[in-house]
Short mmCIF file of C-alpha atoms in Angstrom, two decimals:
data_model
loop_
_atom_site.label_atom_id
_atom_site.label_comp_id
_atom_site.label_asym_id
_atom_site.label_seq_id
_atom_site.Cartn_x
_atom_site.Cartn_y
_atom_site.Cartn_z
CA MET A 27 -1.95 14.75 -23.79
CA ARG A 28 -5.07 14.55 -21.56
CA ASN A 29 -3.35 11.88 -19.12
CA LEU A 30 -0.54 14.07 -18.86
CA PHE A 31 -2.88 16.70 -17.61
CA ILE A 32 -4.64 14.13 -15.29
CA ILE A 33 -1.29 13.40 -13.23
CA ALA A 34 -0.15 17.38 -13.27
CA PHE A 35 -4.10 18.01 -11.85
CA PHE A 36 -3.54 15.39 -9.70
CA SER A 37 -0.39 16.17 -8.12
CA ALA A 38 -1.71 20.47 -7.62
CA SER A 39 -5.09 19.68 -6.48
CA LEU A 40 -3.87 17.59 -3.71
CA PRO A 41 -3.95 20.14 -0.92
CA LEU A 42 -7.48 20.89 -2.09
CA PHE A 43 -8.68 17.54 -0.77
CA ALA A 44 -7.09 18.09 2.58
CA GLN A 45 -10.78 16.40 4.37
CA ASP A 46 -11.27 13.13 3.90
CA SER A 47 -14.63 11.66 2.58
CA SER A 48 -17.29 11.98 5.17
CA THR A 49 -18.55 8.52 3.70
CA VAL A 50 -17.64 5.83 5.49
CA PHE A 51 -18.88 2.43 6.15
CA PRO A 52 -18.20 -0.17 8.84
CA LEU A 53 -17.74 -3.59 7.40
CA TRP A 54 -20.32 -5.02 9.93
CA GLN A 55 -22.98 -3.07 11.37
CA ASN A 56 -22.56 -4.49 14.61
CA GLY A 57 -18.79 -4.68 14.62
CA ALA A 58 -16.04 -7.27 13.44
CA PRO A 59 -17.25 -10.48 14.72
CA GLY A 60 -16.03 -11.83 17.76
CA PHE A 61 -14.97 -8.51 18.39
CA GLU A 62 -17.64 -6.69 18.86
CA ASN A 63 -17.29 -5.24 22.22
CA ARG A 64 -14.17 -3.25 20.53
CA LYS A 65 -16.10 -1.57 17.63
CA ASN A 66 -16.54 1.79 19.73
CA GLU A 67 -12.62 2.04 20.12
CA LYS A 68 -11.29 4.91 19.09
CA GLU A 69 -8.61 5.04 16.35
CA GLU A 70 -5.69 6.97 16.74
CA ALA A 71 -4.32 9.25 13.89
CA LYS A 72 -1.38 11.84 13.30
CA ASP A 73 0.16 13.11 10.46
CA TRP A 74 0.17 10.54 7.67
CA TRP A 75 -0.81 7.24 10.10
CA VAL A 76 -3.81 5.93 11.35
CA LYS A 77 -3.66 3.01 13.71
CA ASN A 78 -5.69 1.05 16.43
CA ILE A 79 -8.44 0.08 13.91
CA ASN A 80 -10.95 -1.70 15.59
CA ASN A 81 -14.27 -1.21 13.34
CA PRO A 82 -12.73 -2.01 10.39
CA SER A 83 -14.20 0.28 7.14
CA VAL A 84 -14.17 1.56 3.37
CA THR A 85 -14.04 5.16 3.15
CA VAL A 86 -15.59 6.32 -0.02
CA PHE A 87 -14.33 8.53 -2.65
CA LEU A 88 -16.81 9.01 -5.67
CA PRO A 89 -15.77 10.59 -9.10
CA PRO A 90 -17.84 13.09 -10.77
CA LYS A 91 -21.10 12.01 -12.32
CA GLU A 92 -19.95 13.39 -15.67
CA ILE A 93 -16.87 11.10 -16.09
CA ALA A 94 -18.16 8.16 -14.24
CA THR A 95 -17.06 4.93 -15.64
CA GLY A 96 -18.93 2.44 -13.57
CA ALA A 97 -15.67 0.99 -12.77
CA ALA A 98 -14.17 0.52 -8.84
CA VAL A 99 -11.19 -0.21 -6.80
CA VAL A 100 -11.14 -1.19 -3.35
CA ILE A 101 -7.61 0.61 -1.90
CA CYS A 102 -5.27 -1.17 0.70
CA PRO A 103 -2.99 1.45 2.14
CA GLY A 104 0.36 -0.06 3.62
CA GLY A 105 1.77 0.43 6.93
CA GLY A 106 3.75 -2.89 7.93
CA PHE A 107 0.02 -4.01 9.78
CA GLN A 108 1.55 -1.77 12.65
CA THR A 109 0.03 1.90 11.11
CA LEU A 110 -1.72 2.61 7.66
CA VAL A 111 -0.60 5.25 5.52
CA PHE A 112 -3.89 6.64 5.08
CA ASN A 113 -3.27 9.89 3.48
CA ALA A 114 -0.46 9.26 0.99
CA GLU A 115 -1.52 5.42 -0.18
CA GLY A 116 -5.09 5.44 0.69
CA ARG A 117 -6.92 9.03 -0.07
CA ASP A 118 -4.17 10.09 -2.63
CA ALA A 119 -4.37 6.95 -4.61
CA ALA A 120 -8.46 7.53 -4.19
CA ILE A 121 -8.23 10.88 -5.79
CA PHE A 122 -6.30 9.62 -8.57
CA PHE A 123 -8.69 7.16 -9.51
CA ASN A 124 -11.40 9.69 -9.00
CA SER A 125 -9.56 11.65 -11.55
CA LEU A 126 -9.90 8.89 -14.10
CA GLY A 127 -13.83 8.10 -13.49
CA VAL A 128 -13.14 5.38 -11.30
CA ALA A 129 -15.20 5.03 -8.01
CA ALA A 130 -12.72 4.11 -4.90
CA PHE A 131 -13.10 2.87 -1.56
CA VAL A 132 -9.99 3.07 0.80
CA LEU A 133 -10.10 0.16 3.33
CA LYS A 134 -8.98 0.32 6.66
CA TYR A 135 -8.49 -3.08 8.02
CA ARG A 136 -7.12 -4.08 11.64
CA LEU A 137 -3.38 -4.28 12.20
CA PHE A 138 -2.18 -7.60 13.69
CA ARG A 139 1.61 -6.44 14.44
CA MET A 140 0.51 -3.24 16.37
CA GLU A 141 1.53 -3.49 19.79
CA ASN A 142 -0.56 -5.74 21.95
CA SER A 143 -2.96 -6.21 19.25
CA PRO A 144 -5.64 -8.95 19.82
CA TYR A 145 -5.76 -9.88 15.74
CA LYS A 146 -4.23 -12.31 13.51
CA PRO A 147 -3.46 -12.28 9.96
CA GLU A 148 -6.94 -14.39 9.46
CA HIS A 149 -8.97 -11.43 10.83
CA VAL A 150 -6.89 -8.72 7.78
CA LYS A 151 -8.10 -11.64 5.34
CA GLN A 152 -11.68 -11.46 6.63
CA ASP A 153 -11.49 -7.55 6.28
CA ILE A 154 -10.52 -7.43 2.71
CA PHE A 155 -12.76 -10.12 1.64
CA ARG A 156 -15.44 -8.48 3.44
CA ALA A 157 -14.91 -5.16 1.91
CA MET A 158 -14.90 -6.90 -1.57
CA ARG A 159 -18.05 -8.21 -1.21
CA LEU A 160 -19.68 -5.06 0.55
CA VAL A 161 -19.00 -2.91 -2.63
CA ARG A 162 -20.55 -5.43 -4.45
CA SER A 163 -23.49 -5.52 -2.64
CA ARG A 164 -23.76 -1.45 -2.71
CA ALA A 165 -22.79 -1.44 -6.32
CA LYS A 166 -26.52 0.05 -7.33
CA ASP A 167 -26.01 2.86 -4.60
CA PHE A 168 -22.66 4.09 -6.09
CA ASN A 169 -23.32 3.56 -9.68
CA ILE A 170 -20.72 0.94 -10.18
CA ASP A 171 -20.54 -2.17 -12.41
CA THR A 172 -19.90 -5.43 -10.51
CA THR A 173 -18.01 -7.04 -13.23
CA ARG A 174 -15.57 -4.22 -12.77
CA ILE A 175 -14.61 -4.03 -9.16
CA GLY A 176 -10.65 -4.13 -8.46
CA VAL A 177 -8.43 -4.12 -6.06
CA MET A 178 -4.82 -2.31 -5.07
CA GLY A 179 -2.36 -2.35 -2.39
CA PHE A 180 0.56 -0.89 -1.21
CA SER A 181 3.43 -2.52 0.42
CA ALA A 182 1.60 -4.73 3.27
CA GLY A 183 -1.50 -3.33 1.69
CA GLY A 184 -0.50 -5.53 -1.41
CA GLU A 185 0.05 -7.97 0.57
CA VAL A 186 -3.67 -7.59 1.88
CA ALA A 187 -4.79 -7.07 -1.83
CA GLY A 188 -3.02 -10.36 -3.02
CA TRP A 189 -4.67 -12.74 -0.55
CA VAL A 190 -8.34 -11.83 -1.88
CA SER A 191 -6.79 -11.97 -5.78
CA TYR A 192 -5.45 -14.96 -5.28
CA HIS A 193 -7.67 -16.87 -2.76
CA PHE A 194 -10.90 -15.28 -3.65
CA THR A 195 -12.45 -19.02 -3.36
CA ASP A 196 -11.83 -18.85 0.50
CA LYS A 197 -14.83 -18.27 2.94
CA ASN A 198 -12.90 -15.89 5.14
CA PHE A 199 -16.05 -15.33 7.28
CA SER A 200 -17.50 -15.97 10.00
CA ASN A 201 -21.34 -15.99 11.06
CA PRO A 202 -22.14 -15.49 7.54
CA ASP A 203 -24.94 -12.94 6.18
CA ALA A 204 -26.14 -11.85 2.74
CA ILE A 205 -23.16 -10.16 1.66
CA ASP A 206 -20.58 -12.93 2.50
CA ARG A 207 -22.56 -14.89 0.19
CA LEU A 208 -21.19 -12.73 -2.90
CA SER A 209 -18.20 -13.22 -4.97
CA ALA A 210 -15.17 -11.53 -3.30
CA ARG A 211 -12.74 -11.72 -6.88
CA PRO A 212 -11.06 -8.81 -7.92
CA ALA A 213 -11.69 -8.28 -11.41
CA PHE A 214 -8.28 -6.55 -11.62
CA GLN A 215 -5.49 -6.18 -9.39
CA VAL A 216 -2.64 -3.41 -8.96
CA LEU A 217 0.21 -4.12 -6.43
CA ILE A 218 2.67 -1.38 -5.72
CA TYR A 219 5.70 -2.50 -4.03
CA PRO A 220 4.04 -5.59 -2.60
CA GLY A 221 5.34 -7.85 0.31
CA PRO A 222 6.63 -11.00 0.47
CA LEU A 223 3.41 -12.16 1.93
CA SER A 224 1.57 -11.42 -1.35
CA VAL A 225 3.17 -14.43 -3.11
CA PRO A 226 0.74 -17.44 -3.18
CA ASP A 227 2.36 -20.74 -3.62
CA SER A 228 0.82 -20.95 -7.02
CA VAL A 229 -1.43 -18.44 -9.13
CA ALA A 230 -4.44 -20.03 -10.61
CA ALA A 231 -5.41 -19.84 -13.95
CA ASN A 232 -8.48 -17.57 -13.06
CA SER A 233 -6.63 -14.81 -11.03
CA PRO A 234 -7.44 -11.74 -11.97
CA PRO A 235 -5.26 -9.61 -14.69
CA THR A 236 -2.29 -7.62 -12.86
CA PHE A 237 -0.40 -4.55 -12.84
CA LEU A 238 2.73 -4.55 -10.81
CA LEU A 239 5.14 -1.90 -9.92
CA ALA A 240 8.51 -1.54 -7.95
CA ALA A 241 12.04 -0.55 -7.57
CA ASN A 242 14.52 -2.93 -8.14
CA ASP A 243 16.81 -1.33 -4.80
CA ASP A 244 13.81 -2.01 -2.53
CA GLU A 245 15.12 -4.78 -0.29
CA CYS A 246 12.07 -5.54 0.92
CA CYS A 247 9.28 -5.70 -2.03
CA SER A 248 11.07 -5.74 -5.60
CA GLU A 249 11.44 -9.96 -5.33
CA PRO A 250 7.81 -10.36 -4.71
CA VAL A 251 7.34 -8.47 -7.62
CA VAL A 252 9.77 -10.55 -9.91
CA LYS A 253 8.55 -14.13 -8.39
CA LEU A 254 4.57 -13.27 -9.42
CA LEU A 255 5.69 -12.15 -12.88
CA GLU A 256 7.25 -15.54 -13.13
CA MET A 257 4.06 -17.32 -11.49
CA HIS A 258 1.56 -15.32 -13.58
CA ARG A 259 3.44 -15.99 -17.09
CA LYS A 260 3.26 -19.93 -16.08
CA ALA A 261 -0.33 -19.81 -15.34
CA LYS A 262 -0.78 -17.25 -18.27
CA VAL A 263 -2.39 -14.91 -16.62
CA PRO A 264 -1.91 -11.46 -17.93
CA VAL A 265 0.42 -9.37 -15.76
CA GLU A 266 2.59 -5.85 -16.76
CA VAL A 267 5.15 -5.51 -14.63
CA HIS A 268 7.65 -1.83 -14.18
CA LEU A 269 10.53 -2.61 -12.14
CA TYR A 270 12.37 0.64 -11.57
CA ALA A 271 16.13 1.05 -11.12
CA LYS A 272 16.00 3.39 -8.37
CA GLY A 273 13.13 4.42 -6.13
CA ASN A 274 13.61 2.42 -2.96
CA HIS A 275 10.47 1.50 -1.10
CA ALA A 276 7.29 3.56 -0.05
CA PHE A 277 7.29 6.30 -2.62
CA ASN A 278 3.57 6.26 -2.39
CA MET A 279 1.80 7.77 -5.92
CA GLY A 280 5.22 9.53 -6.51
CA TYR A 281 4.79 13.03 -6.82
CA ARG A 282 7.04 13.75 -4.14
CA SER A 283 9.79 11.76 -5.79
CA SER A 284 12.70 13.81 -6.91
CA LEU A 285 12.88 10.56 -9.58
CA THR A 286 11.30 11.32 -12.88
CA THR A 287 10.35 7.51 -13.43
CA ILE A 288 8.74 7.21 -9.90
CA LYS A 289 7.13 10.98 -10.31
CA THR A 290 5.48 9.68 -13.43
CA TRP A 291 4.57 5.83 -12.38
CA PRO A 292 1.05 6.85 -12.14
CA GLN A 293 1.07 7.17 -16.05
CA ARG A 294 1.98 3.61 -16.68
CA LEU A 295 -0.86 2.69 -14.30
CA ILE A 296 -2.96 4.89 -16.58
CA ASP A 297 -2.18 3.41 -19.87
CA TRP A 298 -2.41 -0.36 -18.48
CA LEU A 299 -6.00 0.69 -17.11
CA LYS A 300 -6.82 2.05 -20.76
CA ASP A 301 -5.33 -0.93 -22.64
CA ASN A 302 -7.40 -3.23 -20.56
CA GLY A 303 -10.98 -1.23 -20.98
CA TRP A 304 -10.96 -0.46 -17.38
CA LEU A 305 -11.65 3.12 -17.93
CA ASP A 306 -14.41 2.51 -20.72
CA LYS A 307 -17.49 4.52 -19.78
CA LYS A 308 -20.39 1.96 -19.54
#
């Protein structure tokens, strides 16, 4: 009953959280390496999207202290690397995690498919690796456990999350500092209709336990879930998969859907997080 209450509270409370968290940390103090001269270029935002991201950052959403578990997650919104679906796949997911006592950090990463973008996939990889390391470096400030920092991604953001989860031993930095010497490995991974770039050549035995979810009628992003399932099973890395018959793509946190299975999919994630101890208060 408590978990059903959480989902109901989350859906009903979204209008109360219309303002984004005021705490934003750039990934690099002086701007992204090699692009420092672009750090002050303004982002563009309208309705549900954000673009023109030149100074990548994390926006911090912290749970109430009385329910904080010490766990945390870095959230990567989708948007096809042309925009970021910041509200529906960033802020809303962060509020959901906060209701469970989990700290959330929404990543604004650079967009290499935006028109006239100077960026390449390697720059996005730098962003997610830096975000994981930056959050780890600030663990004491946010009262989080460095062994319980996970990653979540939707669609293209699932590709971003997969890059760090399956390649966390890569360096992916230039001009390294003390933060870059920290581990980028997520403790767990949540991929919601992840794009095909999330699929690695192989899954290593020390890859993080993973939660996968998509709709079977999603022409883009159901196949990566099936492939990842097979690879996880072969590597004997813990994995849970939910593949729904209907839902298509981009149903976000599900609460806008008319489909019962899609509307209630966050409950499946709660179950998985709880069964695996990520919601235990420590």
